[in-house]
Every structure is written in structure tokens, then in C-alpha cells.
Coordinates of C-alpha atoms and ligand atoms in Angstrom, one line a residue:
X182 CA 65.3 -22.0 24.6
X183 CA 63.5 -24.7 22.5
X184 CA 66.4 -27.2 22.7
X185 CA 66.6 -26.6 26.4
X186 CA 62.9 -27.3 26.8
X187 CA 63.3 -30.5 24.9
X188 CA 66.0 -31.7 27.2
X189 CA 63.9 -30.9 30.3
X190 CA 60.7 -32.4 28.9
X191 CA 62.2 -35.5 27.3
X192 CA 62.5 -37.0 30.8
X193 CA 58.7 -37.2 30.9
X194 CA 57.7 -38.6 27.5
X195 CA 60.0 -41.4 26.3
X196 CA 62.5 -40.2 23.7
X197 CA 61.6 -43.0 21.2
X198 CA 57.9 -42.0 21.5
X199 CA 58.8 -38.4 20.6
X200 CA 60.8 -39.6 17.7
X201 CA 57.9 -41.8 16.6
X202 CA 55.6 -38.7 16.8
X203 CA 57.9 -36.8 14.6
X204 CA 58.2 -39.6 12.1
X205 CA 54.5 -40.3 11.8
X206 CA 53.4 -36.6 11.6
X207 CA 53.0 -34.9 8.3
X208 CA 53.9 -31.3 8.9
X209 CA 52.0 -30.2 5.8
X210 CA 48.8 -31.8 7.3
X211 CA 49.3 -30.1 10.7
X212 CA 50.0 -26.7 9.2
X213 CA 47.2 -27.0 6.6
X214 CA 44.7 -27.0 9.5
X215 CA 45.5 -23.4 10.1
X216 CA 47.1 -22.0 7.0
X217 CA 46.1 -22.6 3.4
X218 CA 49.2 -23.9 1.6
X219 CA 50.0 -23.7 -2.1
X220 CA 52.8 -25.2 -4.1
X221 CA 56.0 -23.2 -4.0
X222 CA 57.8 -25.5 -6.5
X223 CA 60.5 -28.1 -5.7
X224 CA 58.0 -30.0 -3.6
X225 CA 57.8 -27.2 -1.1
X226 CA 54.6 -25.3 0.0
X227 CA 54.0 -21.7 1.0
X228 CA 51.3 -19.7 2.7
X229 CA 50.6 -16.6 4.7
X230 CA 52.6 -16.7 7.9
X231 CA 50.5 -17.2 11.1
X232 CA 53.2 -15.5 13.2
X233 CA 53.4 -12.1 11.4
X234 CA 51.0 -10.1 9.3
X235 CA 52.0 -10.2 5.6
X236 CA 50.5 -9.7 2.2
X237 CA 52.7 -12.0 0.2
X238 CA 53.4 -15.5 1.3
X239 CA 56.9 -16.0 2.9
X240 CA 56.0 -18.8 5.1
X241 CA 57.5 -22.0 3.6
X242 CA 56.9 -25.7 4.4
X243 CA 59.2 -28.5 3.3
X244 CA 57.3 -31.8 3.6
X245 CA 60.4 -33.7 2.6
X246 CA 62.4 -32.3 5.4
X247 CA 59.4 -32.0 7.8
X248 CA 60.2 -28.4 8.7
X249 CA 58.7 -25.0 8.2
X250 CA 60.4 -21.6 8.0
X251 CA 59.3 -18.1 7.5
X252 CA 61.5 -15.8 5.5
X253 CA 59.6 -12.8 6.8
X254 CA 59.9 -13.2 10.6
X255 CA 62.5 -16.0 10.9
X256 CA 60.3 -18.5 12.8
X257 CA 60.9 -22.1 11.9
X258 CA 61.1 -25.7 13.2
X259 CA 59.3 -29.0 13.1
X260 CA 55.7 -29.9 13.6
X261 CA 56.1 -29.9 17.4
X262 CA 57.5 -26.4 17.3
X263 CA 54.7 -25.3 15.0
X264 CA 52.0 -26.3 17.4
X265 CA 53.8 -24.8 20.3
X266 CA 53.9 -21.4 18.6
X267 CA 50.6 -21.5 16.8
X268 CA 48.5 -22.8 19.7
X269 CA 50.6 -21.5 22.6
X270 CA 51.2 -25.0 23.8
X271 CA 54.1 -26.3 26.0
X272 CA 56.4 -28.9 24.5
X273 CA 54.7 -31.8 26.2
X274 CA 51.2 -30.6 25.2
X275 CA 52.3 -30.3 21.6
X276 CA 53.7 -33.8 21.5
X277 CA 50.5 -35.1 23.1
X278 CA 48.4 -33.4 20.6
X279 CA 50.4 -34.8 17.6
X280 CA 50.4 -38.2 19.2
X281 CA 46.7 -38.2 19.5
X282 CA 46.4 -37.3 15.8
X283 CA 48.7 -40.0 14.8
X284 CA 47.2 -42.6 17.1
X285 CA 50.3 -43.1 19.1
X286 CA 50.1 -44.2 22.7
X287 CA 52.7 -42.2 24.6
X288 CA 54.7 -43.8 27.4
X289 CA 55.9 -41.6 30.2
X290 CA 59.0 -42.1 32.3
X291 CA 59.4 -40.8 35.8
X292 CA 62.2 -38.6 36.4
X293 CA 64.4 -39.7 39.3
X294 CA 63.6 -36.9 41.7
X295 CA 59.9 -36.7 41.1
X296 CA 57.3 -38.7 42.9
X297 CA 55.4 -41.3 40.9
X298 CA 52.2 -40.1 39.4
X299 CA 48.9 -41.9 39.3
X300 CA 48.2 -40.8 35.7
X301 CA 50.4 -39.2 33.1
X302 CA 50.5 -35.4 33.5
X303 CA 48.7 -34.1 30.4
X304 CA 49.1 -30.6 29.3
X305 CA 46.5 -28.1 30.3
X306 CA 45.1 -27.6 26.8
X307 CA 44.6 -31.3 26.3
X308 CA 42.8 -31.6 29.6
X309 CA 40.5 -28.6 28.9
X310 CA 39.7 -29.9 25.4
X311 CA 38.9 -33.3 26.8
X312 CA 36.6 -31.8 29.4
X313 CA 34.8 -29.9 26.6
X314 CA 34.5 -33.1 24.5
X315 CA 32.9 -34.8 27.5
X316 CA 30.6 -31.8 28.0
X317 CA 29.4 -32.0 24.4
X318 CA 28.4 -35.6 24.8
X319 CA 26.6 -34.8 28.0
X320 CA 24.6 -31.9 26.5
X321 CA 23.8 -33.9 23.4
X322 CA 22.4 -36.8 25.4
X323 CA 20.3 -34.2 27.3
X324 CA 18.7 -32.9 24.1
X325 CA 16.5 -36.0 23.8
X326 CA 15.1 -35.8 27.4
X327 CA 11.6 -34.5 28.2
X328 CA 13.0 -31.3 29.7
X329 CA 14.7 -30.3 26.5
X330 CA 11.5 -30.0 24.5
X331 CA 11.7 -26.2 24.2
X332 CA 15.2 -26.6 22.8
X333 CA 14.0 -29.1 20.2
X334 CA 11.1 -26.9 19.3
X335 CA 13.4 -23.9 19.0
X336 CA 15.5 -25.8 16.5
X337 CA 12.5 -27.1 14.6
X338 CA 11.0 -23.6 14.4
X339 CA 14.1 -22.4 12.7
X340 CA 14.1 -25.1 10.2
X341 CA 16.7 -27.4 11.7
X342 CA 15.9 -31.1 11.8
X343 CA 17.5 -33.8 13.9
X344 CA 20.3 -34.4 11.3
X345 CA 21.2 -30.7 11.4
X346 CA 21.3 -30.6 15.2
X347 CA 23.6 -33.7 15.2
X348 CA 25.9 -32.2 12.5
X349 CA 26.5 -29.1 14.7
X350 CA 26.5 -31.0 18.0
X351 CA 23.6 -29.1 19.4
X352 CA 22.7 -29.9 23.0
X353 CA 20.7 -28.9 26.0
X354 CA 22.0 -27.7 29.4
X355 CA 19.5 -29.2 31.9
X356 CA 17.7 -27.6 34.8
X357 CA 19.8 -28.4 37.8
X358 CA 22.6 -26.7 39.7
X359 CA 25.5 -29.0 39.1
X360 CA 24.5 -31.8 36.8
X361 CA 27.4 -31.3 34.3
X362 CA 29.9 -30.4 37.1
X363 CA 29.2 -33.7 38.9
X364 CA 29.3 -35.7 35.7
X365 CA 32.7 -34.3 34.8
X366 CA 34.1 -34.6 38.3
X367 CA 33.2 -38.3 38.1
X368 CA 35.1 -38.5 34.9
X369 CA 38.2 -37.3 36.7
X370 CA 38.3 -33.6 35.8
X371 CA 39.4 -31.4 38.7
X372 CA 37.7 -28.5 40.3
X373 CA 40.3 -26.2 38.8
X374 CA 40.0 -27.6 35.3
X375 CA 36.3 -27.0 35.3
X376 CA 36.6 -23.4 36.5
X377 CA 39.6 -22.6 34.2
X378 CA 37.7 -24.1 31.2
X379 CA 34.7 -22.0 31.9
X380 CA 32.3 -25.0 32.3
X381 CA 31.6 -24.5 36.0
X382 CA 31.8 -21.6 38.4
X383 CA 32.1 -21.4 42.2
X384 CA 28.8 -20.7 44.0
X385 CA 28.7 -18.5 47.1
X386 CA 28.8 -21.6 49.2
X387 CA 32.1 -22.5 47.7
X388 CA 30.8 -25.5 45.8
X389 CA 30.9 -25.7 42.1
X390 CA 27.8 -25.1 39.9
X391 CA 27.2 -25.3 36.2
X392 CA 27.8 -22.2 34.1
X393 CA 25.1 -23.0 31.6
X394 CA 21.6 -24.0 32.7
X395 CA 18.3 -24.5 30.8
X396 CA 19.8 -23.4 27.5
X397 CA 20.2 -24.6 24.0
X398 CA 23.9 -25.3 23.5
X399 CA 26.2 -25.0 20.5
X400 CA 29.7 -26.3 20.8
X401 CA 32.2 -23.8 19.5
X402 CA 35.2 -25.4 17.8
X403 CA 38.6 -24.0 16.9
X404 CA 39.9 -24.2 13.4
X405 CA 41.3 -27.8 13.9
X406 CA 37.9 -29.0 15.2
X407 CA 38.6 -29.2 18.9
X408 CA 35.6 -28.0 21.0
X409 CA 36.9 -25.0 23.1
X410 CA 33.7 -23.4 24.3
X411 CA 29.9 -23.1 24.0
X412 CA 27.3 -20.7 22.9
X413 CA 24.1 -20.9 24.9
X414 CA 20.6 -19.6 23.8
X415 CA 18.0 -18.6 26.3
X416 CA 14.8 -20.7 26.0
X417 CA 12.6 -19.8 29.0
X418 CA 10.9 -16.5 29.8
X419 CA 11.8 -16.7 33.4
X420 CA 15.5 -16.9 32.5
X421 CA 16.7 -13.4 33.2
X422 CA 20.1 -13.8 31.6
X423 CA 21.1 -12.4 28.2
X424 CA 19.7 -14.0 25.0
X425 CA 23.0 -15.5 24.2
X426 CA 25.7 -16.5 26.7
X427 CA 29.1 -17.6 25.7
X428 CA 32.1 -19.2 27.4
X429 CA 34.2 -16.5 29.1
X430 CA 37.8 -16.0 28.1
X431 CA 39.8 -19.1 29.0
X432 CA 43.3 -20.4 28.2
X433 CA 41.8 -22.1 25.1
X434 CA 38.8 -19.8 24.3
X435 CA 39.8 -16.4 22.9
X436 CA 36.7 -14.7 21.6
X437 CA 38.6 -12.2 19.5
X438 CA 39.9 -15.1 17.4
X439 CA 37.0 -17.5 17.5
X440 CA 34.9 -18.0 14.4
X441 CA 31.9 -20.3 14.7
X442 CA 31.8 -22.8 11.8
X443 CA 35.4 -22.3 10.7
X444 CA 36.2 -25.9 11.2
X445 CA 33.5 -27.0 8.8
X446 CA 33.9 -24.0 6.4
X447 CA 37.7 -23.8 6.1
X448 CA 38.2 -26.1 3.2
X449 CA 35.5 -24.4 1.1
X450 CA 36.8 -21.0 2.0
X451 CA 40.3 -22.0 0.8
X452 CA 38.9 -23.6 -2.3
X453 CA 36.5 -20.8 -3.4
X454 CA 38.7 -18.0 -2.2
X455 CA 35.8 -16.4 -0.4
X456 CA 34.2 -16.3 3.0
X457 CA 30.7 -15.2 4.1
X458 CA 30.6 -13.6 7.6
X459 CA 27.2 -13.9 9.3
X460 CA 26.0 -12.9 12.7
X461 CA 24.8 -16.0 14.6
X462 CA 25.0 -19.7 15.1
X463 CA 21.7 -20.3 13.4
X464 CA 22.8 -18.2 10.4
X465 CA 25.9 -20.3 10.0
X466 CA 23.8 -23.5 10.1
X467 CA 21.3 -22.0 7.7
X468 CA 23.9 -20.9 5.2
X469 CA 25.8 -24.3 5.3
X470 CA 22.5 -26.2 4.8
X471 CA 21.5 -23.8 1.9
X472 CA 24.8 -24.7 0.2
X473 CA 26.7 -21.6 1.2
X474 CA 29.4 -23.7 2.9
X475 CA 31.8 -20.8 3.4
X476 CA 29.8 -19.1 6.2
X477 CA 31.3 -18.3 9.6
X478 CA 30.2 -16.1 12.5
X479 CA 31.9 -14.3 15.4
X480 CA 30.8 -15.5 18.9
X481 CA 29.4 -12.7 21.1
X482 CA 31.8 -10.0 19.8
X483 CA 32.3 -7.7 16.9
X484 CA 34.3 -8.8 13.9
X485 CA 37.8 -7.5 14.5
X486 CA 41.5 -7.6 13.6
X487 CA 42.3 -11.0 15.0
X488 CA 39.3 -12.5 13.0
X489 CA 40.8 -10.9 9.9
X490 CA 44.2 -12.5 10.5
X491 CA 42.6 -16.0 10.9
X492 CA 40.5 -15.6 7.7
X493 CA 43.3 -14.1 5.6
X494 CA 45.5 -17.2 6.3
X495 CA 42.7 -19.5 5.3
X496 CA 41.8 -17.4 2.3
X497 CA 45.4 -17.2 1.2
X498 CA 44.5 -13.5 0.9
X499 CA 47.7 -12.1 -0.7
X500 CA 49.0 -10.0 -3.5
X501 CA 49.0 -13.1 -5.7
X502 CA 45.4 -14.1 -5.0
X503 CA 43.1 -11.6 -3.3
X504 CA 40.2 -13.2 -1.4
X505 CA 36.6 -12.1 -1.3
X506 CA 35.0 -11.3 2.1
X507 CA 31.2 -11.0 2.1
X508 CA 29.5 -9.6 5.2
X509 CA 25.9 -10.1 5.7
X510 CA 24.4 -7.7 8.2
X511 CA 20.9 -6.7 9.1
X512 CA 19.9 -3.7 7.0
X513 CA 18.9 -1.8 10.1
X514 CA 20.9 0.9 11.8
X515 CA 23.0 -1.5 13.9
X516 CA 23.9 -3.5 10.9
X517 CA 24.8 -0.4 9.0
X518 CA 27.1 0.7 11.8
X519 CA 28.7 -2.7 11.8
X520 CA 29.2 -2.5 8.0
X521 CA 30.9 0.9 8.4
X522 CA 33.1 -0.5 11.1
X523 CA 33.9 -3.4 8.8
X524 CA 34.9 -0.9 6.2
X525 CA 37.6 0.4 8.5
X526 CA 38.9 -3.2 8.8
X527 CA 38.6 -3.5 5.0
X528 CA 42.1 -2.0 4.7
X529 CA 43.6 -5.0 6.4
X530 CA 42.4 -7.4 3.7
X531 CA 44.2 -7.4 0.3
X532 CA 41.0 -8.8 -1.2
X533 CA 37.7 -7.1 -1.8
X534 CA 35.0 -6.7 0.8
X535 CA 31.4 -6.9 0.0
X536 CA 28.1 -6.6 1.9
X537 CA 25.0 -8.6 1.3
X538 CA 21.8 -7.1 2.7
X539 CA 18.5 -8.9 2.4
X540 CA 15.9 -6.5 1.0
X541 CA 13.5 -7.5 3.8
X542 CA 16.1 -7.1 6.5
X543 CA 16.0 -10.8 7.3
X544 CA 19.0 -12.7 8.5
X545 CA 20.1 -15.8 6.5
X546 CA 18.2 -18.1 9.0
X547 CA 14.9 -16.2 8.6
X548 CA 15.4 -15.9 4.9
X549 CA 15.9 -19.6 4.5
X550 CA 12.7 -20.3 6.5
X551 CA 10.6 -17.8 4.6
X552 CA 11.9 -18.2 1.1
X553 CA 14.1 -21.4 1.0
X554 CA 17.7 -22.3 0.3
X555 CA 17.8 -20.5 -3.1
X556 CA 17.0 -17.2 -1.5
X557 CA 20.0 -17.6 0.8
X558 CA 22.3 -18.3 -2.1
X559 CA 20.8 -15.4 -4.0
X560 CA 21.4 -13.1 -1.0
X561 CA 25.1 -13.9 -1.2
X562 CA 25.3 -13.6 -5.0
X563 CA 23.7 -10.2 -4.9
X564 CA 26.5 -8.8 -2.8
X565 CA 27.6 -5.2 -3.3
X566 CA 31.1 -3.7 -2.8
X567 CA 31.3 -2.5 0.8
X568 CA 32.5 1.0 -0.2
X569 CA 29.4 1.5 -2.5
X570 CA 27.2 0.6 0.4
X571 CA 29.0 2.8 2.8
X572 CA 29.0 5.8 0.4
X573 CA 25.3 5.4 -0.2
X574 CA 24.6 5.2 3.5
X575 CA 26.5 8.4 4.2
X576 CA 25.0 10.4 1.3
X577 CA 21.4 9.3 2.1
X578 CA 21.6 11.2 5.4
X579 CA 21.7 14.6 3.6
X580 CA 19.3 16.6 1.6
X581 CA 21.0 16.8 -1.8
X582 CA 18.5 19.4 -3.1
X583 CA 20.3 22.1 -1.1
X584 CA 23.9 23.4 -1.6
X585 CA 24.6 22.9 2.1
X586 CA 23.4 19.4 2.0
X587 CA 25.5 18.5 -1.0
X588 CA 28.7 20.1 0.5
X589 CA 28.2 18.4 3.9
X590 CA 27.5 15.0 2.2
X591 CA 30.7 15.5 0.2
X592 CA 32.7 16.4 3.3
X593 CA 31.4 13.2 5.0
X594 CA 31.8 10.9 2.0
X595 CA 35.3 12.1 1.0
X596 CA 37.2 10.3 3.8
X597 CA 35.6 7.0 2.7
X598 CA 36.9 7.5 -0.8
X599 CA 40.3 8.6 0.5
X600 CA 40.5 5.3 2.5
X601 CA 39.9 3.0 -0.5
X602 CA 43.1 1.0 -0.5
X603 CA 42.8 0.1 -4.2
X604 CA 44.4 3.4 -5.4
X605 CA 43.5 2.8 -8.9
X606 CA 39.8 2.8 -7.9
X607 CA 39.9 6.2 -6.2
X608 CA 39.5 8.3 -9.3
X609 CA 36.6 6.2 -10.4
X610 CA 34.9 6.7 -7.1
X611 CA 35.6 10.4 -7.2
X612 CA 33.7 10.6 -10.5
X613 CA 30.9 8.4 -9.1
X614 CA 30.6 10.5 -5.9
X615 CA 30.6 13.7 -8.0
X616 CA 27.8 12.2 -10.1
X617 CA 25.8 11.0 -7.1
X618 CA 26.1 14.5 -5.5
X619 CA 25.5 16.3 -8.7
X620 CA 28.7 18.3 -8.3
X621 CA 31.8 19.0 -10.5
X622 CA 34.7 16.5 -10.2
X623 CA 37.3 19.1 -9.1
X624 CA 35.8 20.1 -5.7
X625 CA 35.2 16.4 -4.9
X626 CA 38.8 15.5 -5.9
X627 CA 40.0 18.3 -3.6
X628 CA 37.8 17.1 -0.7
X629 CA 39.1 13.5 -1.1
X630 CA 42.7 14.7 -1.2
X631 CA 42.3 16.8 1.9
X632 CA 40.6 13.9 3.7
X633 CA 43.5 11.6 2.6
X634 CA 46.2 13.9 3.9
X635 CA 47.8 13.0 7.2
X636 CA 46.7 9.4 7.1
X637 CA 48.9 6.5 6.4
X638 CA 49.6 5.7 2.7
X639 CA 50.4 2.1 1.8
X640 CA 50.1 1.2 5.5
X641 CA 53.2 3.2 6.3
X642 CA 52.9 6.0 8.9
X643 CA 52.4 9.4 7.3
X644 CA 55.7 11.3 7.0
X645 CA 56.1 13.9 9.6
X646 CA 57.5 16.9 7.7
X647 CA 56.5 20.5 7.8
X648 CA 54.4 22.0 5.0
X649 CA 51.6 20.2 3.1
X650 CA 51.4 16.5 3.9
X651 CA 51.9 14.2 1.0
X652 CA 51.9 10.4 0.7
X653 CA 55.1 8.7 1.7
X654 CA 57.8 8.5 -1.0
X655 CA 60.7 6.2 -1.0
X656 CA 63.6 8.6 -1.7
X657 CA 64.5 12.1 -2.7
X658 CA 64.9 10.8 -6.3
X659 CA 61.5 9.2 -6.3
X660 CA 60.0 12.3 -4.9
X661 CA 61.4 14.6 -7.6
X662 CA 60.3 12.1 -10.3
X663 CA 56.7 12.3 -8.9
X664 CA 56.9 16.0 -8.8
X665 CA 57.9 16.2 -12.5
X666 CA 55.0 13.9 -13.5
X667 CA 52.6 16.0 -11.3
X668 CA 53.6 19.1 -13.2
X669 CA 53.0 17.4 -16.6
X670 CA 49.6 16.2 -15.5
X671 CA 48.4 19.2 -13.5
X672 CA 50.2 22.1 -15.3
X673 CA 50.9 20.9 -18.8
X674 CA 50.7 24.4 -20.3
X675 CA 53.4 25.7 -17.9
X676 CA 55.6 22.6 -17.8
X677 CA 55.0 21.0 -21.2
X678 CA 58.1 21.9 -23.2
X679 CA 60.6 21.4 -20.4
X680 CA 58.9 18.2 -19.3
X681 CA 58.9 16.7 -22.8
X682 CA 62.6 17.5 -23.3
X683 CA 63.6 15.0 -20.6
X684 CA 63.5 11.3 -21.7
X685 CA 61.8 8.4 -20.0
X686 CA 65.3 6.9 -19.5
X687 CA 66.1 9.6 -17.0
X688 CA 63.3 8.3 -14.7
X689 CA 64.7 5.6 -12.4
X690 CA 61.5 4.1 -11.1
X691 CA 59.9 1.8 -13.7
X692 CA 56.3 3.0 -13.0
X693 CA 57.4 6.6 -13.2
X694 CA 59.1 5.9 -16.6
X695 CA 55.9 4.2 -17.7
X696 CA 53.9 7.3 -16.9
X697 CA 56.4 9.4 -18.7
X698 CA 56.0 7.2 -21.8
X699 CA 52.2 7.5 -21.5
X700 CA 52.4 11.3 -21.5
X701 CA 54.3 11.1 -24.8
X702 CA 51.8 8.5 -26.2
X703 CA 49.0 10.9 -25.2
X704 CA 50.6 13.6 -27.5
X705 CA 53.1 15.1 -25.1
X706 CA 52.5 17.6 -22.3
X707 CA 53.4 20.6 -24.5
X708 CA 50.3 20.3 -26.7
X709 CA 47.9 19.6 -23.8
X710 CA 45.5 22.1 -22.3
X711 CA 45.0 20.3 -19.0
X712 CA 42.0 19.3 -17.0
X713 CA 40.1 16.0 -16.7
X714 CA 40.3 15.2 -20.4
X715 CA 44.1 15.4 -20.4
X716 CA 44.4 13.2 -17.3
X717 CA 42.0 10.7 -18.9
X718 CA 44.0 10.7 -22.1
X719 CA 47.2 9.9 -20.2
X720 CA 45.5 7.2 -18.2
X721 CA 44.2 5.5 -21.4
X722 CA 47.7 5.6 -22.8
X723 CA 49.2 3.7 -19.8
X724 CA 50.5 0.3 -20.6
X725 CA 49.5 -1.2 -17.2
X726 CA 47.3 -0.8 -14.2
X727 CA 50.0 0.3 -11.9
X728 CA 50.8 3.3 -14.1
X729 CA 47.1 4.1 -14.5
X730 CA 46.7 4.1 -10.8
X731 CA 49.7 6.4 -10.4
X732 CA 48.2 8.8 -12.9
X733 CA 45.0 9.0 -10.8
X734 CA 47.0 9.6 -7.7
X735 CA 49.4 12.2 -9.1
X736 CA 46.6 14.1 -10.8
X737 CA 45.3 15.1 -7.4
X738 CA 48.4 15.1 -5.2
X739 CA 49.3 18.7 -4.3
X740 CA 52.6 20.1 -5.7
X741 CA 55.4 20.6 -3.2
X742 CA 55.3 24.3 -3.5
X743 CA 53.5 27.0 -1.6
X744 CA 51.5 29.1 -4.0
X745 CA 51.3 28.8 -7.8
X746 CA 54.1 27.0 -9.7
X747 CA 56.1 29.2 -12.0
X748 CA 58.6 28.4 -14.9
X749 CA 61.5 28.5 -12.4
X750 CA 59.9 25.8 -10.3
X751 CA 59.5 23.6 -13.4
X752 CA 63.1 24.2 -14.5
X753 CA 64.4 23.4 -11.0
X754 CA 62.4 20.2 -10.8
X755 CA 63.4 18.9 -14.2
X756 CA 67.1 19.8 -13.5
X757 CA 67.1 17.9 -10.2
X758 CA 65.5 14.9 -11.9
X759 CA 68.2 14.9 -14.7
X760 CA 70.9 15.6 -12.2
X761 CA 70.1 12.4 -10.3
X762 CA 70.1 10.5 -13.6
X763 CA 73.4 12.0 -14.8
X764 CA 75.2 11.5 -11.5
X765 CA 74.1 7.8 -11.6
X766 CA 75.6 7.5 -15.1
X767 CA 78.8 9.2 -13.9
X768 CA 79.1 6.6 -11.1
X769 CA 78.6 3.8 -13.6
X770 CA 81.1 5.3 -16.0
X771 CA 83.8 5.7 -13.3
X772 CA 83.4 2.1 -12.3
X773 CA 83.7 1.0 -15.9
X774 CA 86.8 3.2 -16.4
X775 CA 88.5 1.5 -13.4
X776 CA 88.0 -1.8 -15.1
X777 CA 89.6 -0.7 -18.4
X778 CA 93.4 -1.0 -18.7
X779 CA 94.7 2.4 -19.9
X780 CA 97.8 0.8 -21.5
X781 CA 96.4 -2.1 -23.5
X782 CA 93.0 -0.5 -24.2
X783 CA 94.2 3.0 -24.7
X784 CA 91.5 4.1 -27.2
X785 CA 88.6 2.8 -25.2
X786 CA 90.0 4.3 -22.0
X787 CA 90.2 7.8 -23.6
X788 CA 86.8 7.5 -25.2
X789 CA 85.3 6.7 -21.8
X790 CA 87.3 9.5 -20.2
X791 CA 86.0 12.0 -22.7
X792 CA 82.5 10.9 -22.0
X793 CA 83.0 11.3 -18.3
X794 CA 84.3 14.9 -18.6
X795 CA 81.3 15.9 -20.7
X796 CA 78.9 14.3 -18.3
X797 CA 80.5 16.1 -15.4
X798 CA 80.2 19.3 -17.2
X799 CA 76.5 18.6 -17.8
X800 CA 76.0 17.7 -14.2
X801 CA 77.5 21.0 -13.0
X802 CA 75.2 22.9 -15.3
X803 CA 72.2 20.9 -14.0
X804 CA 73.2 21.6 -10.4
X805 CA 73.2 25.3 -11.1
X806 CA 69.8 25.0 -12.7
X807 CA 68.6 22.9 -9.8
X808 CA 69.7 25.6 -7.4
X809 CA 67.3 27.9 -9.2
X810 CA 70.0 30.1 -10.7
X811 CA 70.8 31.5 -7.3
Ligands
ZN945 ZN1 56.5 -15.0 9.5

């Protein structure tokens, strides 16, 4: 489809100009505007793919070959193709955009059958961006007029001087019905372009009027710095519109993606690996001026999934390098609700999410005014993990002096702990929650476990199988290995001797094997009496974090048996585990025997054959044991 489009469009922009655009464009520069890129070795770069959601970077850029390619979703091409896909541009618009960056004057050729045009047909996006650029200049010039005094006073009252207003392109929409509309029409923008771009709207009479009037204006830029919309603050008491008015949804302004300040903040966000999410235009300005250059804000909408996708790519938020996301919300009820909602979104970040609440419930702009730049930096530095904030908020609603209050608080708080995506942190939070509630660990553990059942584990949909729900497992073999480890951790008195008799080598999954080794290091399951002390001992014996996390998980995951486990259940589980391991060894052995020549290497052949026979015998015995002696 792409090649076809090139063929069709090439009749409109001269081929040699398109070639020049390709030659003069650095694909790494173009892509870096949207995606933070790191070295991938061999002169190549990598980042998080903008075309699919991922946690490890599989999006590759080769500056030498001037192409990009994603191993995750298969999207690839040159810089023209990248802009087409990333910004939903047509071929011609994409070439125009790159030509403008590279300072290339494009020449257009008329195709034989079309009528000559007065001016080159620019793409829609280019036209709308140009109209917005003209509108920014218009509003800026208006800010110095007598009528704009309330706008200048508003900025001054919030601690923004003229330089700050200039840096953010602040302006004023004057008192008049169609001043901007007429200005832009004179510059050659069409009726349709002004309506489509959200700058003007049709009045009842049919003529066009300005969308924004008598308001302080903030231009809203996309990540590459193009102005795509405006935020407008009410200034006059007799203005009966909302306090803030934004550009409506247009082909270039999608409020679910837009982050105010991202164009200025993106380099620092990438460099520091953190982003501060604030609530308004003035908060972004206050933070940047107070030397918190990583601040951004949503524009007239709640922080959502698309904003997360944009930020993750700038943060390079991946398994290799987790980013830090700091939300600043008002401490009041609305802010707390927003924080809890953000906690739901938290799961979409690999990195850690924090909340920074000013003790006096002041937003960053008020805080800077009242206490200066240092107080703003301090607010961000005093951030608290979002989950701690959310838990405290939930618990505080209940009277912990009563049993009912404690139980209800536990019931409400448990789902939050069950949602912590960092599995290795869950046991820690179970302990903390139990401490905060003044309860034993076990009931809290159970409540968290119950709350966690039936919800996706590792982002995968929960398995739909009858009986008690358990986190997804990869294979029957992995399942039986987990079950064996659960028995050792939860029922060491019952399972100890049989569990200890099976070696770590019989566990296929490396993390499972590591936990098996840790159980031995902790003195073996046979000698253990169980309980939190035993779990703790095994955790401490783990060689790495992954194994530690798994111990925490398996210590609370229910066994796959209805009712109490008995010796037969242990025997069956251990036999199934060994049977998997033995059949694997049989398979390897058979393949090896096939490669040995029975004539020239007779001795080796018969040794292997003997080994095979004894393994097969062992496997038969294990299969009987696995069937429970039935
Ligand atoms: Zn991809």
C-alpha cells in the first residue's frame, strides 16, 4: 500500500525533491522527537515502540541505513513512513513536514489530467499547524494592548513576569466577535480550515466567529513543538463560560494524548528518567521556573492510558530502566480520588509511581508564590509511593479501634495490595498493612490472596478453569513445580521428607530450581515447622530477587486441592514432577543413542541402552505413583 501511495503521490512533489528530503533527514533526529533512543550497539539505536505497547525495547533505528524496524510488531520503513504512521499523516504531508525541518523548498509538478492550482496543495495537518502558528502570533500581539490588562494582571498575580509569558507564548483573545477569524482569513486560511482546526465556529447567522474571546491564552504544543490547540482561562466575571476552555477534538488535537509542556520537558524527562504530572498550565510554568523541568499537565481531561503511552516512550520506561512518575494532586477529596485512579493506571508503567501532596494543599503555582522555588522542589523531593498514599487513605476511613472497623479496612485495603505489580513487594505490604491495622499477618495474607484471585496476573487474562482460581502458569510442568514448592513452604511438616528427596536438577524452570536450592540452604523442609519464620528463612536464603519474589507469592497461593493436603497428595505431586524430569531425560537419551554407531562404538551404545532401560523402568514407577496408586 505504501509503495502504491508513493507512486500516486510522486506526481505531485518532484521525485528529486523527495529524494533530497530523504537524504537530508536524520531518521534518528525525527524519531527522537517522540521516542527516547538508546544505543543498541553496532551504531544502531533502540527504544519503546510507538506503535505497540511493550515493556522491553524492540523498536530499532539504523541511522546508517536511515530506516527503523520494530521486531515486536513488524512496522518499519524510512523517516517518511515513520511520520505517516506516528502522526497519521498522508505521504505528501509527511514529506512536507520533513522538508520544512530540513529547510528544503519543495517543487510541485502538475499531473497531466489535473487542473493547475494557484498554490501547492499542502496536507491538512500542515495547514492546521500553520493556522495555529498564525493564531499564536495574533494572540501574543494582543497581550500588550490596553484591553488585555486583566490578562497581564492575572499572570503577574501568579508570579509570572513578561519573560515567562513569552517563553510559554501566552496571549490574549480580544473582545470582538471575529477578530482572529478575519485575520486568518486574510492570511489565506479557508472557512473549513478554521472550523476544522477549532479556531473558529459558525454563528447562527452562518458567518464565522472566534471560538475564544476575552481570555488568557496558552498555546498547546505537541511533542515536536507544533502548536495544535489552545487552553483559555476566563478573566471576566460576566464571562459565563467555564473557568478553562480548550480546543475541541480536531484532526491534530487529541486531548487524550496531549500533555501540556511535553515539548519543553521531554529532554529532561528522558535524561532524569522521571516525570512530574501536575494539574494546570500555571503549575507547569511554576515547576519549570522553579527548576523542576520535568513537569507536564493534561489539558482539560483526566490522566489516562494514552498519556501513559506517550510518557513511557519518552521515559524509556522498560524492564531495563524503570522510570519514575510523580503525580502532584491537591490533597483534597478530588485529588485523592484522582490519585486512586492513577493507582489503577500504575499497573501500566514498569516504573514506580509516586504522589507528592503539599501539606497545605497548595498546587505548585500557589506554593511557589507563597514559599518560593525551593518549596516546589521540596514538594517533589518529598514524594511518597502511590501505594502507601492509597493504603493510608483507605484505612483512615475506618475506626480501627473496633473489630468491625479493622476487618472492613482490611477488606478494602487488600485489593490494593493484591494489585501491586511488583510481586516481590506484596509480602512486605502485607506485613505493613497487618501492622497498620494491628492484626495478625495470616488473615491479611488471606484477604490479599482472595482479592487477587480472578484478576489478571502478569497482565495476562486470568485462566478460566473450574475450581479455585490461581495465577496463570505457563505449562503443566511449571504448574506441578510450583505446587511442589508450595507444599514445602506451606506444609513442610507434611511434605518435608518427600520434597527434600527430589533434587533441584529435577526442576526445569530456573527460578523454581533456585527456590528449591533456597529451601535446602534454609535447612531443608523436613526439619521446618512452618509459619512466617520458615517462609522468611527461605526468602533470606534465596540467591536473587526473582526467587525471593516467588517465595512470597507461593507462600500464599492456595494449593490445587480441595480440602487439606495429605501424604498421598504430596507423593503424587512429587512423582509427577520427577516423571516430567525423567521423561525429558529419556527423550535426550534416545536422541543420543540414535547418533551413536552400534557397530563401531558398541560399548558406548550398550551403556546408553542400559541407562535408557533403567530410566524407563523408573518412569513407569513414577507414573504409577503419580496416578495415586489407583
Ligand atoms: Zn512495535
